GROMACS .gro file of C-alpha atoms in nm:
model
  211
    1HIS     CA    1  10.225  20.417  15.921
    2GLU     CA    2  10.299  20.045  15.929
    3LEU     CA    3   9.926  19.966  15.913
    4GLY     CA    4   9.926  20.137  15.574
    5HIS     CA    5  10.199  19.904  15.446
    6ILE     CA    6  10.025  19.602  15.598
    7PHE     CA    7   9.684  19.697  15.454
    8ALA     CA    8   9.823  19.734  15.102
    9GLY     CA    9  10.033  19.420  15.137
   10VAL     CA   10   9.728  19.216  15.239
   11LEU     CA   11   9.537  19.350  14.936
   12PHE     CA   12   9.811  19.212  14.711
   13SER     CA   13   9.829  18.884  14.908
   14TRP     CA   14  10.181  18.958  15.035
   15LYS     CA   15  10.292  18.745  15.329
   16ILE     CA   16  10.404  18.940  15.637
   17LYS     CA   17  10.726  18.805  15.784
   18GLU     CA   18  10.763  19.042  16.079
   19VAL     CA   19  10.694  19.394  16.205
   20ILE     CA   20  10.991  19.559  16.379
   21ILE     CA   21  10.951  19.865  16.603
   22LEU     CA   22  11.250  20.101  16.576
   23PRO     CA   23  11.336  20.443  16.728
   24PHE     CA   24  11.256  20.614  16.397
   25GLY     CA   25  10.928  20.428  16.345
   26GLY     CA   26  10.857  20.075  16.234
   27LEU     CA   27  10.966  19.834  15.964
   28THR     CA   28  10.731  19.582  15.807
   29VAL     CA   29  10.914  19.295  15.643
   30PHE     CA   30  10.724  19.101  15.378
   31ASN     CA   31  10.814  18.755  15.258
   32ASN     CA   32  10.750  18.827  14.891
   33LEU     CA   33  10.946  18.757  14.574
   34ILE     CA   34  11.214  18.992  14.442
   35ASN     CA   35  11.032  18.981  14.108
   36THR     CA   36  10.714  19.124  14.259
   37SER     CA   37  10.536  19.380  14.039
   38LEU     CA   38  10.690  19.727  14.062
   39PHE     CA   39  10.338  19.870  14.072
   40GLU     CA   40  10.255  19.662  14.379
   41GLN     CA   41  10.584  19.762  14.543
   42PHE     CA   42  10.510  20.130  14.478
   43VAL     CA   43  10.155  20.111  14.618
   44VAL     CA   44  10.260  19.920  14.931
   45THR     CA   45  10.535  20.175  14.995
   46LEU     CA   46  10.307  20.472  14.929
   47MET     CA   47  10.036  20.354  15.167
   48GLY     CA   48  10.267  20.390  15.470
   49PRO     CA   49  10.325  20.768  15.446
   50LEU     CA   50   9.969  20.817  15.316
   51PHE     CA   51   9.816  20.642  15.619
   52GLN     CA   52  10.041  20.843  15.849
   53VAL     CA   53   9.930  21.175  15.697
   54VAL     CA   54   9.560  21.080  15.697
   55PHE     CA   55   9.580  20.952  16.057
   56TYR     CA   56   9.754  21.272  16.167
   57LEU     CA   57   9.489  21.492  16.000
   58ILE     CA   58   9.209  21.296  16.170
   59ILE     CA   59   9.372  21.310  16.514
   60SER     CA   60   9.458  21.681  16.479
   61HIS     CA   61   9.090  21.759  16.417
   62LEU     CA   62   8.973  21.552  16.714
   63PHE     CA   63   9.237  21.658  16.968
   64VAL     CA   64   9.461  21.954  17.039
   65LEU     CA   65   9.814  21.825  16.976
   66SER     CA   66  10.121  21.968  17.143
   67ARG     CA   67  10.400  22.118  16.933
   68SER     CA   68  10.631  21.832  17.026
   69VAL     CA   69  10.385  21.574  16.889
   70VAL     CA   70  10.341  21.772  16.565
   71TYR     CA   71  10.716  21.813  16.530
   72TYR     CA   72  10.788  21.445  16.600
   73ASN     CA   73  10.529  21.332  16.342
   74PHE     CA   74  10.674  21.567  16.080
   75VAL     CA   75  11.034  21.460  16.147
   76LEU     CA   76  10.943  21.089  16.127
   77LEU     CA   77  10.761  21.144  15.799
   78VAL     CA   78  11.046  21.340  15.638
   79PHE     CA   79  11.320  21.113  15.773
   80ASN     CA   80  11.141  20.802  15.647
   81LEU     CA   81  11.130  20.951  15.296
   82LEU     CA   82  11.509  20.980  15.275
   83PRO     CA   83  11.659  20.752  15.005
   84ILE     CA   84  11.838  20.534  15.259
   85TYR     CA   85  11.782  20.158  15.266
   86PRO     CA   86  11.548  20.027  15.414
   87LEU     CA   87  11.348  20.350  15.461
   88ASP     CA   88  11.044  20.415  15.242
   89GLY     CA   89  11.236  20.674  15.042
   90SER     CA   90  11.475  20.403  14.926
   91LYS     CA   91  11.184  20.188  14.813
   92PHE     CA   92  11.045  20.470  14.599
   93LEU     CA   93  11.394  20.520  14.456
   94TYR     CA   94  11.428  20.145  14.396
   95VAL     CA   95  11.110  20.136  14.185
   96PHE     CA   96  11.234  20.432  13.981
   97LEU     CA   97  11.580  20.278  13.931
   98CYS     CA   98  11.435  19.942  13.827
   99LEU     CA   99  11.234  20.116  13.556
  100LEU     CA  100  11.552  20.269  13.414
  101PHE     CA  101  11.825  20.013  13.479
  102PRO     CA  102  11.871  19.634  13.494
  103PHE     CA  103  11.801  19.481  13.835
  104LYS     CA  104  12.167  19.415  13.919
  105TYR     CA  105  12.270  19.778  13.869
  106SER     CA  106  11.952  19.916  14.028
  107HIS     CA  107  12.034  19.729  14.346
  108LEU     CA  108  12.395  19.850  14.353
  109ILE     CA  109  12.301  20.212  14.274
  110LEU     CA  110  12.041  20.204  14.553
  111ILE     CA  111  12.304  20.092  14.804
  112PHE     CA  112  12.553  20.352  14.680
  113ILE     CA  113  12.299  20.637  14.712
  114SER     CA  114  12.202  20.510  15.057
  115PHE     CA  115  12.564  20.531  15.173
  116LEU     CA  116  12.594  20.884  15.031
  117PHE     CA  117  12.287  21.006  15.218
  118ILE     CA  118  12.398  20.840  15.541
  119ILE     CA  119  12.727  21.030  15.517
  120PHE     CA  120  12.546  21.353  15.426
  121VAL     CA  121  12.302  21.332  15.720
  122ALA     CA  122  12.580  21.226  15.959
  123ILE     CA  123  12.792  21.529  15.865
  124PHE     CA  124  12.517  21.790  15.885
  125VAL     CA  125  12.293  21.644  16.159
  126GLY     CA  126  12.433  21.331  16.320
  127HIS     CA  127  12.720  21.489  16.513
  128PHE     CA  128  12.470  21.714  16.697
  129ASP     CA  129  12.240  21.436  16.816
  130LEU     CA  130  12.342  21.100  16.966
  131LEU     CA  131  12.010  20.931  16.882
  132ILE     CA  132  12.034  21.032  16.515
  133PHE     CA  133  12.393  20.912  16.506
  134LEU     CA  134  12.290  20.570  16.644
  135ILE     CA  135  12.004  20.546  16.394
  136LEU     CA  136  12.243  20.628  16.109
  137LEU     CA  137  12.484  20.367  16.241
  138PHE     CA  138  12.202  20.109  16.234
  139LEU     CA  139  12.112  20.210  15.877
  140PHE     CA  140  12.479  20.192  15.776
  141PHE     CA  141  12.503  19.829  15.888
  142LYS     CA  142  12.173  19.748  15.713
  143CYS     CA  143  12.314  19.891  15.389
  144PHE     CA  144  12.647  19.717  15.438
  145ASN     CA  145  12.471  19.385  15.492
  146GLU     CA  146  12.264  19.444  15.178
  147PHE     CA  147  12.583  19.514  14.981
  148ARG     CA  148  12.755  19.207  15.123
  149ASN     CA  149  12.459  18.992  15.015
  150HIS     CA  150  12.431  19.148  14.669
  151TYR     CA  151  12.552  18.834  14.488
  152ILE     CA  152  12.307  18.615  14.684
  153ILE     CA  153  12.018  18.856  14.615
  154PHE     CA  154  12.102  18.869  14.245
  155ASN     CA  155  12.112  18.491  14.221
  156LYS     CA  156  11.778  18.472  14.404
  157PHE     CA  157  11.640  18.712  14.142
  158LEU     CA  158  11.763  18.475  13.867
  159TYR     CA  159  11.639  18.163  14.045
  160GLU     CA  160  11.289  18.311  14.075
  161ARG     CA  161  11.291  18.378  13.700
  162PHE     CA  162  11.387  18.017  13.640
  163ASN     CA  163  11.150  17.863  13.897
  164TYR     CA  164  10.835  18.073  13.847
  165ASN     CA  165  10.628  18.172  13.545
  166PHE     CA  166  10.586  18.549  13.540
  167SER     CA  167  10.345  18.708  13.292
  168PHE     CA  168  10.547  19.004  13.168
  169SER     CA  169  10.405  19.181  12.864
  170HIS     CA  170  10.731  19.346  12.756
  171VAL     CA  171  11.030  19.168  12.600
  172LYS     CA  172  11.391  19.287  12.594
  173PHE     CA  173  11.681  19.144  12.395
  174VAL     CA  174  11.996  19.114  12.607
  175LYS     CA  175  12.337  18.947  12.592
  176GLY     CA  176  12.371  18.839  12.956
  177VAL     CA  177  12.197  18.814  13.292
  178ASN     CA  178  12.348  19.145  13.408
  179GLY     CA  179  12.120  19.319  13.159
  180MET     CA  180  11.798  19.165  13.293
  181TYR     CA  181  11.525  19.405  13.408
  182LEU     CA  182  11.277  19.339  13.683
  183TRP     CA  183  10.965  19.435  13.486
  184CYS     CA  184  11.002  19.234  13.161
  185ARG     CA  185  11.106  18.900  13.017
  186HIS     CA  186  11.414  18.854  12.803
  187LEU     CA  187  11.556  18.682  12.501
  188PHE     CA  188  11.931  18.624  12.495
  189LEU     CA  189  12.127  18.672  12.175
  190ILE     CA  190  12.397  18.401  12.172
  191ASP     CA  191  12.592  18.317  11.854
  192LYS     CA  192  12.326  18.488  11.640
  193GLU     CA  193  12.052  18.276  11.799
  194TYR     CA  194  11.788  18.380  12.051
  195ILE     CA  195  11.759  18.172  12.367
  196THR     CA  196  11.469  18.193  12.612
  197GLU     CA  197  11.520  18.327  12.961
  198LYS     CA  198  11.470  17.997  13.141
  199SER     CA  199  11.704  17.808  12.906
  200PHE     CA  200  11.982  18.064  12.948
  201ILE     CA  201  11.950  18.077  13.327
  202ARG     CA  202  11.946  17.696  13.345
  203LYS     CA  203  12.282  17.688  13.169
  204ARG     CA  204  12.419  17.948  13.413
  205PHE     CA  205  12.316  17.747  13.718
  206ASP     CA  206  12.454  17.427  13.561
  207ILE     CA  207  12.792  17.599  13.517
  208ASP     CA  208  12.784  17.741  13.871
  209SER     CA  209  12.705  17.398  14.017
  210LYS     CA  210  12.997  17.239  13.833
  211LEU     CA  211  13.231  17.511  13.960
   0.00000   0.00000   0.00000
């Protein structure tokens, strides 16, 4: 599964930060920009489950697998597709949300939905199984940490827009940074004048530094 993420990440020249082995599978952490193409993020996410399914089909034709192995593979695949950060399901949801909403709200909605599904799974499954409960507890703290760092992540998103030159083909007219999308560039309407993205963000960081 993780080899699928790594393979796709290497194709897009993503830098691998670390690969973590967890009870519910693995977690490949890339050191890429927040403003990375949504298409690339979707493909890298998709290649994990796709590799897992293809690998399972190959192995099942070469060897006779026990029911426990088949069941474990199926459970891992389904669990990993739940919309809970940082599972693959949350990354698919994130791409979808970023297409519909500004980055700031997409990030917050993702965290909110993650908390809802953690509670849902804990109520209907977690109290029957200690391992699942501990996994959900781990995911809860990952989501909580993501929520706690929301302001830092949002400012990193803005800093990347200021520091790098992204070639977005679409343009949106917005009134503030909270309305900025991840997949396009922006013009800010201030006092009946349009200001470029970099100029507006520069003023924001100048104000923040003075404060």
